[in-house]
Amino acid sequence: MNIQEILNNELNKVDKIKYKDDRDKHCREAMKEFLLPTIKLIIKAVEEVFGDEPIQCERYVDIKHLDLFIPIIGRIDFESNTKIMELKSLPPNFKKNKSGYGVSQQKMPERIKPEHLQQTSLYAREKGREAYVVYVSPNEYKIFKPSQKELNAAFNNMIEKAKRIQNLLDISNGDGRVMAQYVEQPDLDHWYYSDLTTKQKKLAREIWNIQ
């Protein structure tokens, strides 16, 4: 199958999923025109990074660390015998306005975002290969190649964060209400929390006394 046929097959699966609300319906339909241009740019970026090297995608890895009681688990987007590539898409934003919904494209970052650098540092360490982080939008893509120094620092920061979370679990004995006393309240409007159920959001608001 060609790219368009594969995309159509995937869209048919997505279309069978019930819409959350009118906004979800609008965004899902409006997003379709941006998919194929984005896919084509992803392919260009992959070719630029890997050339003719055979690659595989989405392999699970887990890294055990002496200071952590559970492994860190991830999935490598693209990898060859010599390189790994972490892909981050920057889809358009759809915001409601007086005439319906407006669309705006996210800007390419000037540098790798810290959380993406931490994630990539895990994969690079797992096999000791060259690491790349790629951002792609429907209009352009940008390839970053972090230095080993940057990767090492990001990995250490990630481990320290994981240790703090581990300590919170230990102190609270897994009780979310106790743990919340030591954690800054979350911004529940952030897209990170978009998958929370109404019940989960209600519980979070009660725990952190969010009005």
mmCIF file of C-alpha atoms in Angstrom:
data_model
loop_
_atom_site.group_PDB
_atom_site.id
_atom_site.type_symbol
_atom_site.label_atom_id
_atom_site.label_comp_id
_atom_site.label_asym_id
_atom_site.label_seq_id
_atom_site.Cartn_x
_atom_site.Cartn_y
_atom_site.Cartn_z
ATOM 1 C CA MET A 1 0.000 0.000 0.000
ATOM 2 C CA ASN A 2 1.100 3.584 -0.518
ATOM 3 C CA ILE A 3 1.148 6.216 2.221
ATOM 4 C CA GLN A 4 -2.327 7.541 1.425
ATOM 5 C CA GLU A 5 -3.859 4.066 1.583
ATOM 6 C CA ILE A 6 -2.207 3.347 4.919
ATOM 7 C CA LEU A 7 -3.374 6.704 6.267
ATOM 8 C CA ASN A 8 -6.937 6.078 5.099
ATOM 9 C CA ASN A 9 -6.967 2.714 6.872
ATOM 10 C CA GLU A 10 -5.844 4.320 10.124
ATOM 11 C CA LEU A 11 -8.366 7.152 9.793
ATOM 12 C CA ASN A 12 -11.148 4.612 9.323
ATOM 13 C CA LYS A 13 -10.203 3.138 12.704
ATOM 14 C CA VAL A 14 -10.112 6.572 14.353
ATOM 15 C CA ASP A 15 -13.484 7.543 12.874
ATOM 16 C CA LYS A 16 -15.090 4.627 14.718
ATOM 17 C CA ILE A 17 -14.074 6.119 18.073
ATOM 18 C CA LYS A 18 -16.847 8.156 19.693
ATOM 19 C CA TYR A 19 -16.245 11.914 19.911
ATOM 20 C CA LYS A 20 -15.817 13.343 23.401
ATOM 21 C CA ASP A 21 -17.662 16.550 22.513
ATOM 22 C CA ASP A 22 -18.219 19.063 19.677
ATOM 23 C CA ARG A 23 -14.712 20.465 20.028
ATOM 24 C CA ASP A 24 -13.199 16.987 19.748
ATOM 25 C CA LYS A 25 -15.287 16.359 16.642
ATOM 26 C CA HIS A 26 -14.198 19.600 14.991
ATOM 27 C CA CYS A 27 -10.511 19.148 15.826
ATOM 28 C CA ARG A 28 -10.434 15.556 14.666
ATOM 29 C CA GLU A 29 -11.956 16.433 11.303
ATOM 30 C CA ALA A 30 -9.901 19.616 10.825
ATOM 31 C CA MET A 31 -6.669 17.806 11.675
ATOM 32 C CA LYS A 32 -6.976 15.384 8.771
ATOM 33 C CA GLU A 33 -5.684 17.797 6.137
ATOM 34 C CA PHE A 34 -2.428 18.232 8.075
ATOM 35 C CA LEU A 35 -1.621 14.541 8.458
ATOM 36 C CA LEU A 36 -0.208 13.634 5.052
ATOM 37 C CA PRO A 37 2.134 16.666 4.841
ATOM 38 C CA THR A 38 3.417 15.824 8.331
ATOM 39 C CA ILE A 39 3.973 12.170 7.446
ATOM 40 C CA LYS A 40 5.946 13.088 4.336
ATOM 41 C CA LEU A 41 8.212 15.366 6.379
ATOM 42 C CA ILE A 42 8.733 12.631 8.968
ATOM 43 C CA ILE A 43 9.914 10.315 6.183
ATOM 44 C CA LYS A 44 12.324 13.002 4.944
ATOM 45 C CA ALA A 45 13.714 13.477 8.452
ATOM 46 C CA VAL A 46 14.164 9.725 8.950
ATOM 47 C CA GLU A 47 16.008 9.484 5.629
ATOM 48 C CA GLU A 48 18.216 12.435 6.567
ATOM 49 C CA VAL A 49 19.175 10.875 9.904
ATOM 50 C CA PHE A 50 19.522 7.212 8.917
ATOM 51 C CA GLY A 51 20.246 7.265 5.194
ATOM 52 C CA ASP A 52 20.102 3.701 3.862
ATOM 53 C CA GLU A 53 20.503 2.019 7.260
ATOM 54 C CA PRO A 54 17.855 -0.593 8.175
ATOM 55 C CA ILE A 55 15.693 0.664 11.028
ATOM 56 C CA GLN A 56 13.121 -0.618 13.472
ATOM 57 C CA CYS A 57 10.469 1.274 15.425
ATOM 58 C CA GLU A 58 8.838 1.329 18.852
ATOM 59 C CA ARG A 59 11.084 -1.180 20.619
ATOM 60 C CA TYR A 60 10.502 -1.368 24.361
ATOM 61 C CA VAL A 61 13.475 -0.749 26.631
ATOM 62 C CA ASP A 62 13.772 -0.811 30.387
ATOM 63 C CA ILE A 63 16.742 0.519 32.283
ATOM 64 C CA LYS A 64 17.450 -0.560 35.844
ATOM 65 C CA HIS A 65 19.254 1.898 38.101
ATOM 66 C CA LEU A 66 20.843 1.083 41.453
ATOM 67 C CA ASP A 67 19.019 3.952 43.216
ATOM 68 C CA LEU A 68 15.556 3.030 41.906
ATOM 69 C CA PHE A 69 13.410 0.087 42.900
ATOM 70 C CA ILE A 70 11.561 -0.132 39.569
ATOM 71 C CA PRO A 71 13.024 0.126 36.051
ATOM 72 C CA ILE A 72 12.490 3.113 33.744
ATOM 73 C CA ILE A 73 10.512 1.945 30.727
ATOM 74 C CA GLY A 74 10.313 3.580 27.300
ATOM 75 C CA ARG A 75 9.927 2.942 23.583
ATOM 76 C CA ILE A 76 12.437 4.071 20.965
ATOM 77 C CA ASP A 77 10.723 5.746 18.015
ATOM 78 C CA PHE A 78 13.360 4.892 15.393
ATOM 79 C CA GLU A 79 16.666 3.068 15.706
ATOM 80 C CA SER A 80 19.415 1.486 13.645
ATOM 81 C CA ASN A 81 22.592 -0.269 14.711
ATOM 82 C CA THR A 82 24.348 3.094 15.067
ATOM 83 C CA LYS A 83 21.690 5.722 15.812
ATOM 84 C CA ILE A 84 18.442 6.419 17.634
ATOM 85 C CA MET A 85 15.877 9.089 16.824
ATOM 86 C CA GLU A 86 13.158 10.487 19.070
ATOM 87 C CA LEU A 87 10.305 12.080 17.121
ATOM 88 C CA LYS A 88 8.085 14.872 18.465
ATOM 89 C CA SER A 89 5.194 16.161 16.394
ATOM 90 C CA LEU A 90 3.937 19.744 16.615
ATOM 91 C CA PRO A 91 0.338 19.597 15.394
ATOM 92 C CA PRO A 92 -1.729 22.744 14.852
ATOM 93 C CA ASN A 93 -3.657 24.193 17.772
ATOM 94 C CA PHE A 94 -7.404 24.710 17.439
ATOM 95 C CA LYS A 95 -8.871 27.427 19.631
ATOM 96 C CA LYS A 96 -12.472 28.482 19.804
ATOM 97 C CA ASN A 97 -13.252 32.031 18.739
ATOM 98 C CA LYS A 98 -16.322 34.090 17.831
ATOM 99 C CA SER A 99 -16.597 32.556 14.366
ATOM 100 C CA GLY A 100 -15.935 28.965 15.394
ATOM 101 C CA TYR A 101 -12.429 27.565 15.700
ATOM 102 C CA GLY A 102 -9.193 29.188 14.667
ATOM 103 C CA VAL A 103 -6.056 27.268 13.794
ATOM 104 C CA SER A 104 -2.466 28.216 14.600
ATOM 105 C CA GLN A 105 0.745 26.307 13.992
ATOM 106 C CA GLN A 106 3.172 25.651 16.827
ATOM 107 C CA LYS A 107 6.627 27.155 16.402
ATOM 108 C CA MET A 108 9.747 25.049 16.078
ATOM 109 C CA PRO A 109 11.759 25.090 19.324
ATOM 110 C CA GLU A 110 15.160 26.774 19.407
ATOM 111 C CA ARG A 111 16.563 23.907 21.479
ATOM 112 C CA ILE A 112 15.524 20.469 22.674
ATOM 113 C CA LYS A 113 12.923 20.612 25.414
ATOM 114 C CA PRO A 114 14.290 19.269 28.740
ATOM 115 C CA GLU A 115 11.751 16.452 29.047
ATOM 116 C CA HIS A 116 12.513 15.276 25.509
ATOM 117 C CA LEU A 117 16.249 15.410 26.155
ATOM 118 C CA GLN A 118 15.790 13.302 29.293
ATOM 119 C CA GLN A 119 13.755 10.732 27.391
ATOM 120 C CA THR A 120 16.353 10.538 24.627
ATOM 121 C CA SER A 121 19.204 10.242 27.129
ATOM 122 C CA LEU A 122 17.642 7.016 28.401
ATOM 123 C CA TYR A 123 17.558 5.457 24.928
ATOM 124 C CA ALA A 124 21.052 6.645 24.015
ATOM 125 C CA ARG A 125 22.462 5.114 27.192
ATOM 126 C CA GLU A 126 20.717 1.792 26.590
ATOM 127 C CA LYS A 127 22.861 1.055 23.530
ATOM 128 C CA GLY A 128 25.463 3.824 23.481
ATOM 129 C CA ARG A 129 24.467 5.058 20.025
ATOM 130 C CA GLU A 130 24.279 8.506 18.422
ATOM 131 C CA ALA A 131 21.093 10.282 19.447
ATOM 132 C CA TYR A 132 18.850 12.665 17.518
ATOM 133 C CA VAL A 133 15.678 14.530 18.455
ATOM 134 C CA VAL A 134 13.411 15.609 15.616
ATOM 135 C CA TYR A 135 10.498 18.042 15.752
ATOM 136 C CA VAL A 136 8.055 18.006 12.865
ATOM 137 C CA SER A 137 5.022 20.093 11.912
ATOM 138 C CA PRO A 138 2.893 20.026 8.755
ATOM 139 C CA ASN A 139 5.216 22.669 7.276
ATOM 140 C CA GLU A 140 8.758 21.884 8.416
ATOM 141 C CA TYR A 141 11.037 19.733 10.533
ATOM 142 C CA LYS A 142 14.114 20.377 12.634
ATOM 143 C CA ILE A 143 16.820 17.908 13.629
ATOM 144 C CA PHE A 144 18.853 18.258 16.843
ATOM 145 C CA LYS A 145 21.908 16.195 17.752
ATOM 146 C CA PRO A 146 22.576 16.588 21.496
ATOM 147 C CA SER A 147 26.115 16.291 22.790
ATOM 148 C CA GLN A 148 27.162 13.525 25.146
ATOM 149 C CA LYS A 149 27.538 16.131 27.887
ATOM 150 C CA GLU A 150 23.923 17.241 27.395
ATOM 151 C CA LEU A 151 22.706 13.643 27.404
ATOM 152 C CA ASN A 152 24.606 12.788 30.581
ATOM 153 C CA ALA A 153 23.275 15.851 32.405
ATOM 154 C CA ALA A 154 19.710 15.129 31.273
ATOM 155 C CA PHE A 155 19.970 11.505 32.391
ATOM 156 C CA ASN A 156 21.221 12.518 35.824
ATOM 157 C CA ASN A 157 18.395 15.050 36.178
ATOM 158 C CA MET A 158 15.868 12.372 35.246
ATOM 159 C CA ILE A 159 17.260 9.968 37.858
ATOM 160 C CA GLU A 160 17.154 12.661 40.544
ATOM 161 C CA LYS A 161 13.522 13.405 39.684
ATOM 162 C CA ALA A 162 12.683 9.697 39.811
ATOM 163 C CA LYS A 163 14.353 9.427 43.228
ATOM 164 C CA ARG A 164 12.225 12.319 44.535
ATOM 165 C CA ILE A 165 9.081 10.576 43.323
ATOM 166 C CA GLN A 166 10.282 7.343 44.900
ATOM 167 C CA ASN A 167 10.861 9.130 48.205
ATOM 168 C CA LEU A 168 7.346 10.594 48.028
ATOM 169 C CA LEU A 169 5.913 7.128 47.556
ATOM 170 C CA ASP A 170 7.917 5.914 50.528
ATOM 171 C CA ILE A 171 6.930 8.811 52.811
ATOM 172 C CA SER A 172 3.255 8.648 51.879
ATOM 173 C CA ASN A 173 3.031 4.858 51.701
ATOM 174 C CA GLY A 174 1.297 5.333 48.364
ATOM 175 C CA ASP A 175 -1.481 7.549 49.795
ATOM 176 C CA GLY A 176 -2.168 10.256 47.212
ATOM 177 C CA ARG A 177 -3.634 12.633 49.789
ATOM 178 C CA VAL A 178 -0.483 12.467 51.899
ATOM 179 C CA MET A 179 1.762 12.763 48.860
ATOM 180 C CA ALA A 180 -0.101 15.875 47.671
ATOM 181 C CA GLN A 181 1.084 17.724 50.780
ATOM 182 C CA TYR A 182 4.621 17.601 49.379
ATOM 183 C CA VAL A 183 3.804 18.288 45.707
ATOM 184 C CA GLU A 184 2.891 21.514 43.923
ATOM 185 C CA GLN A 185 -0.683 21.402 42.668
ATOM 186 C CA PRO A 186 -1.028 20.466 38.976
ATOM 187 C CA ASP A 187 -2.362 22.705 36.227
ATOM 188 C CA LEU A 188 -5.351 20.583 35.289
ATOM 189 C CA ASP A 189 -5.963 22.713 32.192
ATOM 190 C CA HIS A 190 -2.627 21.572 30.722
ATOM 191 C CA TRP A 191 -2.910 19.030 27.907
ATOM 192 C CA TYR A 192 -0.841 16.587 29.998
ATOM 193 C CA TYR A 193 -4.025 15.967 31.991
ATOM 194 C CA SER A 194 -6.454 15.890 29.059
ATOM 195 C CA ASP A 195 -6.991 12.139 29.426
ATOM 196 C CA LEU A 196 -8.122 12.347 33.056
ATOM 197 C CA THR A 197 -11.701 11.281 33.645
ATOM 198 C CA THR A 198 -14.190 13.641 35.272
ATOM 199 C CA LYS A 199 -13.930 11.545 38.448
ATOM 200 C CA GLN A 200 -10.119 11.800 38.478
ATOM 201 C CA LYS A 201 -10.194 15.571 37.945
ATOM 202 C CA LYS A 202 -12.745 15.945 40.736
ATOM 203 C CA LEU A 203 -10.525 13.926 43.081
ATOM 204 C CA ALA A 204 -7.446 16.008 42.154
ATOM 205 C CA ARG A 205 -9.346 19.228 42.851
ATOM 206 C CA GLU A 206 -10.392 17.909 46.259
ATOM 207 C CA ILE A 207 -6.878 16.749 47.159
ATOM 208 C CA TRP A 208 -5.207 20.057 46.225
ATOM 209 C CA ASN A 209 -8.217 22.239 47.093
ATOM 210 C CA ILE A 210 -8.345 23.626 43.537
ATOM 211 C CA GLN A 211 -11.310 25.895 42.973
#
